[in-house]
Each structure stands twice: as structure tokens, then as C-alpha cells.
mmCIF file of N, CA and C and ligand atoms in Angstrom:
data_model
loop_
_atom_site.group_PDB
_atom_site.id
_atom_site.type_symbol
_atom_site.label_atom_id
_atom_site.label_comp_id
_atom_site.label_asym_id
_atom_site.label_seq_id
_atom_site.Cartn_x
_atom_site.Cartn_y
_atom_site.Cartn_z
ATOM 1 N N THR A 1 -2.899 1.906 -9.638
ATOM 2 C CA THR A 1 -1.936 1.522 -8.530
ATOM 3 C C THR A 1 -2.657 0.709 -7.460
ATOM 4 N N TYR A 2 -1.817 -0.007 -6.777
ATOM 5 C CA TYR A 2 -2.300 -0.747 -5.614
ATOM 6 C C TYR A 2 -2.157 0.168 -4.405
ATOM 7 N N VAL A 3 -2.997 -0.050 -3.369
ATOM 8 C CA VAL A 3 -3.002 0.809 -2.253
ATOM 9 C C VAL A 3 -3.049 -0.054 -0.967
ATOM 10 N N ILE A 4 -2.302 0.409 0.038
ATOM 11 C CA ILE A 4 -2.218 -0.301 1.339
ATOM 12 C C ILE A 4 -3.222 0.421 2.302
ATOM 13 N N ALA A 5 -4.002 -0.349 3.012
ATOM 14 C CA ALA A 5 -5.081 0.171 3.872
ATOM 15 C C ALA A 5 -4.865 -0.141 5.321
ATOM 16 N N GLN A 6 -5.859 0.227 6.110
ATOM 17 C CA GLN A 6 -5.922 0.117 7.586
ATOM 18 C C GLN A 6 -5.234 -1.082 8.202
ATOM 19 N N PRO A 7 -5.471 -2.292 7.660
ATOM 20 C CA PRO A 7 -4.924 -3.461 8.416
ATOM 21 C C PRO A 7 -3.387 -3.455 8.570
ATOM 22 N N CYS A 8 -2.695 -2.663 7.768
ATOM 23 C CA CYS A 8 -1.259 -2.618 7.876
ATOM 24 C C CYS A 8 -0.759 -1.720 9.043
ATOM 25 N N VAL A 9 -1.646 -0.855 9.520
ATOM 26 C CA VAL A 9 -1.255 0.118 10.542
ATOM 27 C C VAL A 9 -0.776 -0.583 11.792
ATOM 28 N N ASP A 10 0.362 -0.203 12.239
ATOM 29 C CA ASP A 10 1.034 -0.810 13.383
ATOM 30 C C ASP A 10 1.377 -2.307 13.267
ATOM 31 N N LEU A 11 1.326 -2.787 12.043
ATOM 32 C CA LEU A 11 1.704 -4.206 11.801
ATOM 33 C C LEU A 11 2.929 -4.291 11.024
ATOM 34 N N LEU A 12 2.953 -3.716 9.803
ATOM 35 C CA LEU A 12 4.106 -3.626 8.950
ATOM 36 C C LEU A 12 4.797 -5.031 8.849
ATOM 37 N N ASP A 13 3.977 -5.948 8.361
ATOM 38 C CA ASP A 13 4.451 -7.348 8.205
ATOM 39 C C ASP A 13 5.663 -7.412 7.200
ATOM 40 N N LYS A 14 5.514 -6.606 6.112
ATOM 41 C CA LYS A 14 6.582 -6.482 5.113
ATOM 42 C C LYS A 14 6.754 -7.646 4.176
ATOM 43 N N ALA A 15 5.884 -8.647 4.245
ATOM 44 C CA ALA A 15 5.995 -9.714 3.270
ATOM 45 C C ALA A 15 5.864 -9.166 1.848
ATOM 46 N N CYS A 16 5.060 -8.131 1.707
ATOM 47 C CA CYS A 16 4.848 -7.537 0.331
ATOM 48 C C CYS A 16 6.089 -6.966 -0.236
ATOM 49 N N ILE A 17 6.939 -6.457 0.539
ATOM 50 C CA ILE A 17 8.175 -5.813 0.114
ATOM 51 C C ILE A 17 9.071 -6.723 -0.685
ATOM 52 N N GLU A 18 9.117 -8.015 -0.158
ATOM 53 C CA GLU A 18 9.886 -9.082 -0.810
ATOM 54 C C GLU A 18 9.348 -9.403 -2.198
ATOM 55 N N GLU A 19 7.995 -9.302 -2.343
ATOM 56 C CA GLU A 19 7.377 -9.718 -3.640
ATOM 57 C C GLU A 19 7.406 -8.673 -4.710
ATOM 58 N N CYS A 20 7.484 -7.405 -4.301
ATOM 59 C CA CYS A 20 7.378 -6.389 -5.349
ATOM 60 C C CYS A 20 8.558 -6.327 -6.284
ATOM 61 N N PRO A 21 8.308 -6.520 -7.571
ATOM 62 C CA PRO A 21 9.398 -6.566 -8.567
ATOM 63 C C PRO A 21 10.098 -5.266 -8.848
ATOM 64 N N VAL A 22 9.420 -4.124 -8.510
ATOM 65 C CA VAL A 22 9.950 -2.821 -8.819
ATOM 66 C C VAL A 22 10.309 -2.092 -7.509
ATOM 67 N N ASP A 23 10.236 -2.745 -6.391
ATOM 68 C CA ASP A 23 10.620 -2.123 -5.087
ATOM 69 C C ASP A 23 9.956 -0.780 -4.884
ATOM 70 N N CYS A 24 8.649 -0.785 -5.004
ATOM 71 C CA CYS A 24 7.910 0.505 -4.855
ATOM 72 C C CYS A 24 7.079 0.550 -3.542
ATOM 73 N N ILE A 25 7.332 -0.395 -2.575
ATOM 74 C CA ILE A 25 6.700 -0.380 -1.335
ATOM 75 C C ILE A 25 7.639 0.204 -0.252
ATOM 76 N N TYR A 26 7.232 1.235 0.403
ATOM 77 C CA TYR A 26 8.138 1.953 1.264
ATOM 78 C C TYR A 26 7.596 1.965 2.719
ATOM 79 N N GLU A 27 8.462 2.051 3.674
ATOM 80 C CA GLU A 27 8.091 1.991 5.010
ATOM 81 C C GLU A 27 7.918 3.363 5.617
ATOM 82 N N GLY A 28 6.688 3.538 6.193
ATOM 83 C CA GLY A 28 6.458 4.753 6.961
ATOM 84 C C GLY A 28 6.539 4.523 8.465
ATOM 85 N N LYS A 29 6.137 5.411 9.258
ATOM 86 C CA LYS A 29 6.241 5.188 10.713
ATOM 87 C C LYS A 29 5.284 4.075 11.204
ATOM 88 N N ARG A 30 4.070 4.105 10.678
ATOM 89 C CA ARG A 30 3.020 3.164 11.194
ATOM 90 C C ARG A 30 2.523 2.205 10.233
ATOM 91 N N MET A 31 2.914 2.378 8.918
ATOM 92 C CA MET A 31 2.406 1.411 7.930
ATOM 93 C C MET A 31 3.336 1.505 6.719
ATOM 94 N N LEU A 32 3.071 0.647 5.765
ATOM 95 C CA LEU A 32 3.819 0.622 4.514
ATOM 96 C C LEU A 32 2.965 1.339 3.456
ATOM 97 N N TYR A 33 3.681 1.916 2.480
ATOM 98 C CA TYR A 33 2.954 2.643 1.431
ATOM 99 C C TYR A 33 3.483 2.251 0.062
ATOM 100 N N ILE A 34 2.628 2.285 -0.924
ATOM 101 C CA ILE A 34 2.960 1.955 -2.286
ATOM 102 C C ILE A 34 3.023 3.240 -3.091
ATOM 103 N N HIS A 35 4.182 3.412 -3.772
ATOM 104 C CA HIS A 35 4.357 4.629 -4.543
ATOM 105 C C HIS A 35 3.456 4.521 -5.828
ATOM 106 N N PRO A 36 2.527 5.447 -5.949
ATOM 107 C CA PRO A 36 1.519 5.347 -6.963
ATOM 108 C C PRO A 36 2.037 5.435 -8.408
ATOM 109 N N ASP A 37 3.198 6.170 -8.568
ATOM 110 C CA ASP A 37 3.685 6.260 -9.963
ATOM 111 C C ASP A 37 4.703 5.113 -10.251
ATOM 112 N N GLU A 38 5.224 4.452 -9.197
ATOM 113 C CA GLU A 38 6.130 3.372 -9.440
ATOM 114 C C GLU A 38 5.507 1.991 -9.622
ATOM 115 N N CYS A 39 4.335 1.873 -9.014
ATOM 116 C CA CYS A 39 3.603 0.610 -9.002
ATOM 117 C C CYS A 39 3.210 0.210 -10.445
ATOM 118 N N VAL A 40 3.524 -1.024 -10.836
ATOM 119 C CA VAL A 40 3.219 -1.449 -12.165
ATOM 120 C C VAL A 40 1.959 -2.341 -12.215
ATOM 121 N N ASP A 41 1.202 -2.268 -11.138
ATOM 122 C CA ASP A 41 -0.108 -3.056 -11.045
ATOM 123 C C ASP A 41 0.028 -4.540 -11.336
ATOM 124 N N CYS A 42 1.103 -5.133 -10.902
ATOM 125 C CA CYS A 42 1.325 -6.536 -11.161
ATOM 126 C C CYS A 42 0.486 -7.457 -10.209
ATOM 127 N N GLY A 43 0.114 -6.906 -9.102
ATOM 128 C CA GLY A 43 -0.702 -7.638 -8.143
ATOM 129 C C GLY A 43 0.023 -8.668 -7.275
ATOM 130 N N ALA A 44 1.360 -8.768 -7.423
ATOM 131 C CA ALA A 44 2.127 -9.743 -6.706
ATOM 132 C C ALA A 44 2.025 -9.542 -5.154
ATOM 133 N N CYS A 45 1.892 -8.340 -4.709
ATOM 134 C CA CYS A 45 1.906 -8.038 -3.255
ATOM 135 C C CYS A 45 0.603 -8.449 -2.604
ATOM 136 N N GLU A 46 -0.461 -8.349 -3.302
ATOM 137 C CA GLU A 46 -1.777 -8.550 -2.676
ATOM 138 C C GLU A 46 -1.997 -9.841 -1.977
ATOM 139 N N PRO A 47 -1.702 -11.053 -2.602
ATOM 140 C CA PRO A 47 -2.005 -12.266 -1.930
ATOM 141 C C PRO A 47 -1.000 -12.610 -0.737
ATOM 142 N N VAL A 48 0.127 -11.969 -0.697
ATOM 143 C CA VAL A 48 1.093 -12.324 0.382
ATOM 144 C C VAL A 48 0.822 -11.599 1.671
ATOM 145 N N CYS A 49 0.017 -10.567 1.589
ATOM 146 C CA CYS A 49 -0.269 -9.791 2.818
ATOM 147 C C CYS A 49 -1.136 -10.655 3.748
ATOM 148 N N PRO A 50 -0.646 -10.900 5.003
ATOM 149 C CA PRO A 50 -1.377 -11.798 5.919
ATOM 150 C C PRO A 50 -2.624 -11.220 6.403
ATOM 151 N N VAL A 51 -2.785 -9.895 6.264
ATOM 152 C CA VAL A 51 -4.063 -9.251 6.888
ATOM 153 C C VAL A 51 -4.881 -8.615 5.733
ATOM 154 N N GLU A 52 -4.632 -8.994 4.489
ATOM 155 C CA GLU A 52 -5.397 -8.454 3.353
ATOM 156 C C GLU A 52 -5.501 -6.907 3.380
ATOM 157 N N ALA A 53 -4.398 -6.288 3.565
ATOM 158 C CA ALA A 53 -4.361 -4.791 3.579
ATOM 159 C C ALA A 53 -4.206 -4.180 2.219
ATOM 160 N N ILE A 54 -3.886 -4.986 1.192
ATOM 161 C CA ILE A 54 -3.551 -4.431 -0.093
ATOM 162 C C ILE A 54 -4.662 -4.659 -1.108
ATOM 163 N N TYR A 55 -5.048 -3.555 -1.798
ATOM 164 C CA TYR A 55 -6.113 -3.615 -2.805
ATOM 165 C C TYR A 55 -5.760 -2.825 -4.032
ATOM 166 N N TYR A 56 -6.271 -3.300 -5.102
ATOM 167 C CA TYR A 56 -6.197 -2.463 -6.366
ATOM 168 C C TYR A 56 -7.055 -1.196 -6.058
ATOM 169 N N GLU A 57 -6.657 -0.091 -6.571
ATOM 170 C CA GLU A 57 -7.335 1.192 -6.159
ATOM 171 C C GLU A 57 -8.883 1.176 -6.315
ATOM 172 N N ASP A 58 -9.330 0.517 -7.409
ATOM 173 C CA ASP A 58 -10.771 0.490 -7.663
ATOM 174 C C ASP A 58 -11.513 -0.514 -6.764
ATOM 175 N N ASP A 59 -10.738 -1.388 -6.066
ATOM 176 C CA ASP A 59 -11.347 -2.423 -5.313
ATOM 177 C C ASP A 59 -11.218 -2.144 -3.819
ATOM 178 N N LEU A 60 -10.707 -0.982 -3.478
ATOM 179 C CA LEU A 60 -10.543 -0.551 -2.110
ATOM 180 C C LEU A 60 -11.903 -0.463 -1.393
ATOM 181 N N PRO A 61 -12.009 -1.196 -0.281
ATOM 182 C CA PRO A 61 -13.351 -1.131 0.442
ATOM 183 C C PRO A 61 -13.688 0.306 0.835
ATOM 184 N N ASP A 62 -14.963 0.681 0.852
ATOM 185 C CA ASP A 62 -15.415 1.996 1.071
ATOM 186 C C ASP A 62 -14.849 2.538 2.388
ATOM 187 N N GLN A 63 -14.829 1.798 3.412
ATOM 188 C CA GLN A 63 -14.369 2.296 4.722
ATOM 189 C C GLN A 63 -12.915 2.694 4.729
ATOM 190 N N TRP A 64 -12.140 2.192 3.675
ATOM 191 C CA TRP A 64 -10.709 2.550 3.643
ATOM 192 C C TRP A 64 -10.408 3.368 2.427
ATOM 193 N N SER A 65 -11.403 4.003 1.852
ATOM 194 C CA SER A 65 -11.158 4.796 0.675
ATOM 195 C C SER A 65 -10.144 5.932 0.883
ATOM 196 N N SER A 66 -10.037 6.409 2.128
ATOM 197 C CA SER A 66 -9.129 7.507 2.450
ATOM 198 C C SER A 66 -7.708 7.099 2.265
ATOM 199 N N PHE A 67 -7.412 5.794 2.243
ATOM 200 C CA PHE A 67 -6.075 5.317 2.152
ATOM 201 C C PHE A 67 -5.424 5.537 0.766
ATOM 202 N N TYR A 68 -6.312 5.700 -0.193
ATOM 203 C CA TYR A 68 -5.673 5.995 -1.504
ATOM 204 C C TYR A 68 -4.948 7.333 -1.379
ATOM 205 N N LYS A 69 -5.627 8.354 -0.824
ATOM 206 C CA LYS A 69 -5.035 9.671 -0.627
ATOM 207 C C LYS A 69 -3.845 9.606 0.314
ATOM 208 N N ALA A 70 -4.005 8.781 1.381
ATOM 209 C CA ALA A 70 -2.903 8.707 2.375
ATOM 210 C C ALA A 70 -1.630 8.100 1.698
ATOM 211 N N ASN A 71 -1.799 7.146 0.799
ATOM 212 C CA ASN A 71 -0.581 6.629 0.089
ATOM 213 C C ASN A 71 0.010 7.694 -0.765
ATOM 214 N N VAL A 72 -0.790 8.392 -1.551
ATOM 215 C CA VAL A 72 -0.264 9.413 -2.424
ATOM 216 C C VAL A 72 0.450 10.487 -1.644
ATOM 217 N N GLU A 73 -0.203 10.997 -0.564
ATOM 218 C CA GLU A 73 0.331 12.128 0.238
ATOM 219 C C GLU A 73 1.655 11.731 0.994
ATOM 220 N N PHE A 74 1.782 10.468 1.285
ATOM 221 C CA PHE A 74 3.023 10.008 1.936
ATOM 222 C C PHE A 74 4.204 10.404 1.079
ATOM 223 N N PHE A 75 4.045 10.246 -0.204
ATOM 224 C CA PHE A 75 5.128 10.492 -1.147
ATOM 225 C C PHE A 75 5.275 12.027 -1.491
ATOM 226 N N ASP A 76 4.239 12.758 -1.244
ATOM 227 C CA ASP A 76 4.362 14.239 -1.400
ATOM 228 C C ASP A 76 5.263 14.844 -0.338
ATOM 229 N N ASP A 77 5.290 14.158 0.797
ATOM 230 C CA ASP A 77 6.030 14.684 1.965
ATOM 231 C C ASP A 77 7.536 14.353 1.924
ATOM 232 N N ILE A 78 7.890 13.454 1.059
ATOM 233 C CA ILE A 78 9.353 13.078 1.057
ATOM 234 C C ILE A 78 10.059 13.458 -0.213
HETATM 235 FE FE1 SF4 B 1 4.681 -3.761 -6.326
HETATM 236 FE FE2 SF4 B 1 3.139 -5.131 -8.006
HETATM 237 FE FE3 SF4 B 1 2.269 -4.600 -5.534
HETATM 238 FE FE4 SF4 B 1 2.490 -2.603 -7.345
HETATM 239 S S1 SF4 B 1 1.089 -4.397 -7.500
HETATM 240 S S2 SF4 B 1 3.166 -2.514 -5.213
HETATM 241 S S3 SF4 B 1 4.325 -3.267 -8.480
HETATM 242 S S4 SF4 B 1 4.059 -5.890 -6.099
#
């Protein structure tokens, strides 16, 4: 799955939402989240993010590794 990280917080540009072919990017209060089971790993969202907040899970920078869990847990709560 792809994961949205820190740069999205309080920005929510939403350019990625338009690109996602399976509509698996959802809006939270402070950032957007990718549904880990719905994402088809197409990569379309990554280049359109103006702040490079989106990463393939294995490429997530170390300082933002907690965002993998944050994305998963967002969907546990709804
Ligand atoms: Fe959607 Fe593709 Fe991005 Fe996954 S990688 S969130 S399917 S645009």
C-alpha cells in the first residue's frame, strides 16, 4: 500500500484524490489517508502530491515510519 505522511498534515491539498483510480484516499480531520486494503499500488497519487507526502510503504522515510500505522488505524476507527 501507499502511505500518506507528515507533509499532508494541515495541508490536505487533495490533488491525489483526483488521481486515484479506485477512490481509496479519504479525508481525515488534519490529513488524508489511504485505505491499505483498497489501494492497488498503482502509484498514480505519488507524483501529484505538491509536498511529496506520499510513499510506497517500503520507501517511507524513517522519520515518518509511524504514518504507516496511522493510516491503518484511521480505518480501524470508522
Ligand atoms: Fe490510489 Fe494508486 Fe495512490 Fe493507491 S497508489 S492510493 S490506488 S492512486
